[in-house]
Amino acid sequence: MTIFEPITGRYVAVNGARTYFDEAGEGVPIVCIHPGATDSRIYRHSSAVAC
């Protein structure tokens, strides 16, 4: 069974637009931009090995 770190969802204002992001773990931040009709869940299994 794979155990995932807890994810904290947050919002930040960027150039006047409210933008959502997920935060988990520690270390150097990475930015993953999901395509089209998907959401951040497509990165859930790869985020543990991204670095």
Tab-separated table of N, CA and C in Angstrom:
chain	number	residue	atom	x	y	z
A	1	MET	N	0.846	-1.182	0.000
A	1	MET	CA	0.000	0.000	0.000
A	1	MET	C	0.886	1.238	0.000
A	2	THR	N	0.580	2.194	-0.860
A	2	THR	CA	1.326	3.444	-0.930
A	2	THR	C	0.734	4.447	0.043
A	3	ILE	N	1.596	5.091	0.799
A	3	ILE	CA	1.149	6.106	1.750
A	3	ILE	C	1.574	7.471	1.224
A	4	PHE	N	0.609	8.380	1.105
A	4	PHE	CA	0.877	9.717	0.594
A	4	PHE	C	0.928	10.729	1.727
A	5	GLU	N	1.733	11.765	1.522
A	5	GLU	CA	1.758	12.864	2.482
A	5	GLU	C	0.454	13.639	2.381
A	6	PRO	N	0.042	14.275	3.472
A	6	PRO	CA	-1.158	15.111	3.391
A	6	PRO	C	-0.921	16.311	2.470
A	7	ILE	N	-1.959	16.709	1.783
A	7	ILE	CA	-1.885	17.860	0.877
A	7	ILE	C	-2.704	18.994	1.462
A	8	THR	N	-2.144	20.187	1.404
A	8	THR	CA	-2.858	21.383	1.838
A	8	THR	C	-3.167	22.223	0.610
A	9	GLY	N	-4.437	22.519	0.391
A	9	GLY	CA	-4.829	23.367	-0.724
A	9	GLY	C	-4.851	24.822	-0.291
A	10	ARG	N	-4.308	25.686	-1.123
A	10	ARG	CA	-4.226	27.118	-0.800
A	10	ARG	C	-4.558	27.962	-2.038
A	11	TYR	N	-4.874	29.216	-1.791
A	11	TYR	CA	-5.077	30.188	-2.861
A	11	TYR	C	-4.083	31.319	-2.691
A	12	VAL	N	-3.650	31.889	-3.816
A	12	VAL	CA	-2.770	33.045	-3.809
A	12	VAL	C	-3.235	33.979	-4.925
A	13	ALA	N	-3.096	35.281	-4.705
A	13	ALA	CA	-3.445	36.257	-5.748
A	13	ALA	C	-2.213	36.512	-6.613
A	14	VAL	N	-2.352	36.274	-7.918
A	14	VAL	CA	-1.267	36.497	-8.868
A	14	VAL	C	-1.778	37.449	-9.933
A	15	ASN	N	-1.213	38.651	-9.966
A	15	ASN	CA	-1.648	39.677	-10.925
A	15	ASN	C	-3.157	39.879	-10.888
A	16	GLY	N	-3.722	39.858	-9.698
A	16	GLY	CA	-5.144	40.098	-9.531
A	16	GLY	C	-6.037	38.880	-9.732
A	17	ALA	N	-5.461	37.743	-10.134
A	17	ALA	CA	-6.248	36.522	-10.346
A	17	ALA	C	-6.039	35.579	-9.169
A	18	ARG	N	-7.106	34.995	-8.681
A	18	ARG	CA	-7.027	34.036	-7.581
A	18	ARG	C	-6.633	32.673	-8.155
A	19	THR	N	-5.501	32.151	-7.698
A	19	THR	CA	-4.948	30.910	-8.230
A	19	THR	C	-4.835	29.880	-7.118
A	20	TYR	N	-5.287	28.666	-7.382
A	20	TYR	CA	-5.245	27.579	-6.402
A	20	TYR	C	-3.985	26.757	-6.598
A	21	PHE	N	-3.391	26.296	-5.496
A	21	PHE	CA	-2.274	25.367	-5.592
A	21	PHE	C	-2.304	24.396	-4.431
A	22	ASP	N	-1.677	23.242	-4.626
A	22	ASP	CA	-1.547	22.223	-3.588
A	22	ASP	C	-0.139	22.290	-3.025
A	23	GLU	N	-0.027	22.053	-1.724
A	23	GLU	CA	1.276	22.085	-1.068
A	23	GLU	C	1.439	20.803	-0.256
A	24	ALA	N	2.595	20.139	-0.426
A	24	ALA	CA	2.881	18.917	0.321
A	24	ALA	C	4.388	18.744	0.435
A	25	GLY	N	4.837	18.176	1.518
A	25	GLY	CA	6.244	17.860	1.681
A	25	GLY	C	7.099	19.075	1.968
A	26	GLU	N	8.378	18.903	1.724
A	26	GLU	CA	9.332	19.987	1.947
A	26	GLU	C	10.421	19.873	0.897
A	27	GLY	N	11.217	20.917	0.777
A	27	GLY	CA	12.301	20.916	-0.204
A	27	GLY	C	12.058	21.952	-1.282
A	28	VAL	N	12.722	21.773	-2.400
A	28	VAL	CA	12.632	22.701	-3.520
A	28	VAL	C	11.244	22.594	-4.149
A	29	PRO	N	10.538	23.724	-4.290
A	29	PRO	CA	9.202	23.676	-4.902
A	29	PRO	C	9.274	23.309	-6.388
A	30	ILE	N	8.280	22.597	-6.860
A	30	ILE	CA	8.139	22.323	-8.286
A	30	ILE	C	6.756	22.787	-8.728
A	31	VAL	N	6.634	23.137	-9.986
A	31	VAL	CA	5.353	23.571	-10.542
A	31	VAL	C	4.961	22.588	-11.637
A	32	CYS	N	3.793	21.991	-11.495
A	32	CYS	CA	3.256	21.070	-12.502
A	32	CYS	C	1.971	21.692	-13.041
A	33	ILE	N	1.928	21.892	-14.335
A	33	ILE	CA	0.746	22.486	-14.972
A	33	ILE	C	-0.002	21.365	-15.688
A	34	HIS	N	-1.237	21.119	-15.243
A	34	HIS	CA	-2.000	20.013	-15.824
A	34	HIS	C	-2.647	20.436	-17.138
A	35	PRO	N	-2.814	19.475	-18.048
A	35	PRO	CA	-3.398	19.774	-19.359
A	35	PRO	C	-4.923	19.734	-19.353
A	36	GLY	N	-5.492	20.496	-20.241
A	36	GLY	CA	-6.909	20.459	-20.565
A	36	GLY	C	-7.899	20.188	-19.460
A	37	ALA	N	-8.651	19.117	-19.626
A	37	ALA	CA	-9.776	18.817	-18.736
A	37	ALA	C	-9.374	17.934	-17.556
A	38	THR	N	-8.141	18.059	-17.086
A	38	THR	CA	-7.691	17.295	-15.922
A	38	THR	C	-7.460	18.249	-14.752
A	39	ASP	N	-7.076	17.681	-13.612
A	39	ASP	CA	-6.726	18.525	-12.476
A	39	ASP	C	-5.471	17.979	-11.814
A	40	SER	N	-5.097	18.535	-10.684
A	40	SER	CA	-3.825	18.186	-10.048
A	40	SER	C	-3.737	16.737	-9.594
A	41	ARG	N	-4.843	16.011	-9.572
A	41	ARG	CA	-4.800	14.608	-9.154
A	41	ARG	C	-3.956	13.737	-10.080
A	42	ILE	N	-3.730	14.171	-11.324
A	42	ILE	CA	-2.906	13.366	-12.223
A	42	ILE	C	-1.455	13.298	-11.761
A	43	TYR	N	-1.033	14.234	-10.903
A	43	TYR	CA	0.337	14.244	-10.388
A	43	TYR	C	0.456	13.583	-9.024
A	44	ARG	N	-0.611	13.108	-8.450
A	44	ARG	CA	-0.602	12.595	-7.080
A	44	ARG	C	0.386	11.444	-6.900
A	45	HIS	N	0.449	10.522	-7.849
A	45	HIS	CA	1.336	9.371	-7.700
A	45	HIS	C	2.782	9.694	-8.027
A	46	SER	N	3.024	10.728	-8.825
A	46	SER	CA	4.404	11.065	-9.200
A	46	SER	C	5.032	12.110	-8.282
A	47	SER	N	4.241	12.813	-7.472
A	47	SER	CA	4.800	13.882	-6.647
A	47	SER	C	5.760	13.367	-5.587
A	48	ALA	N	5.608	12.126	-5.156
A	48	ALA	CA	6.489	11.564	-4.130
A	48	ALA	C	7.886	11.280	-4.664
A	49	VAL	N	8.047	11.173	-5.969
A	49	VAL	CA	9.351	10.866	-6.565
A	49	VAL	C	9.828	11.944	-7.525
A	50	ALA	N	9.280	13.131	-7.434
A	50	ALA	CA	9.586	14.190	-8.391
A	50	ALA	C	11.028	14.680	-8.337
A	51	CYS	N	11.639	14.614	-7.198
A	51	CYS	CA	13.003	15.158	-7.083
A	51	CYS	C	14.026	14.068	-6.959
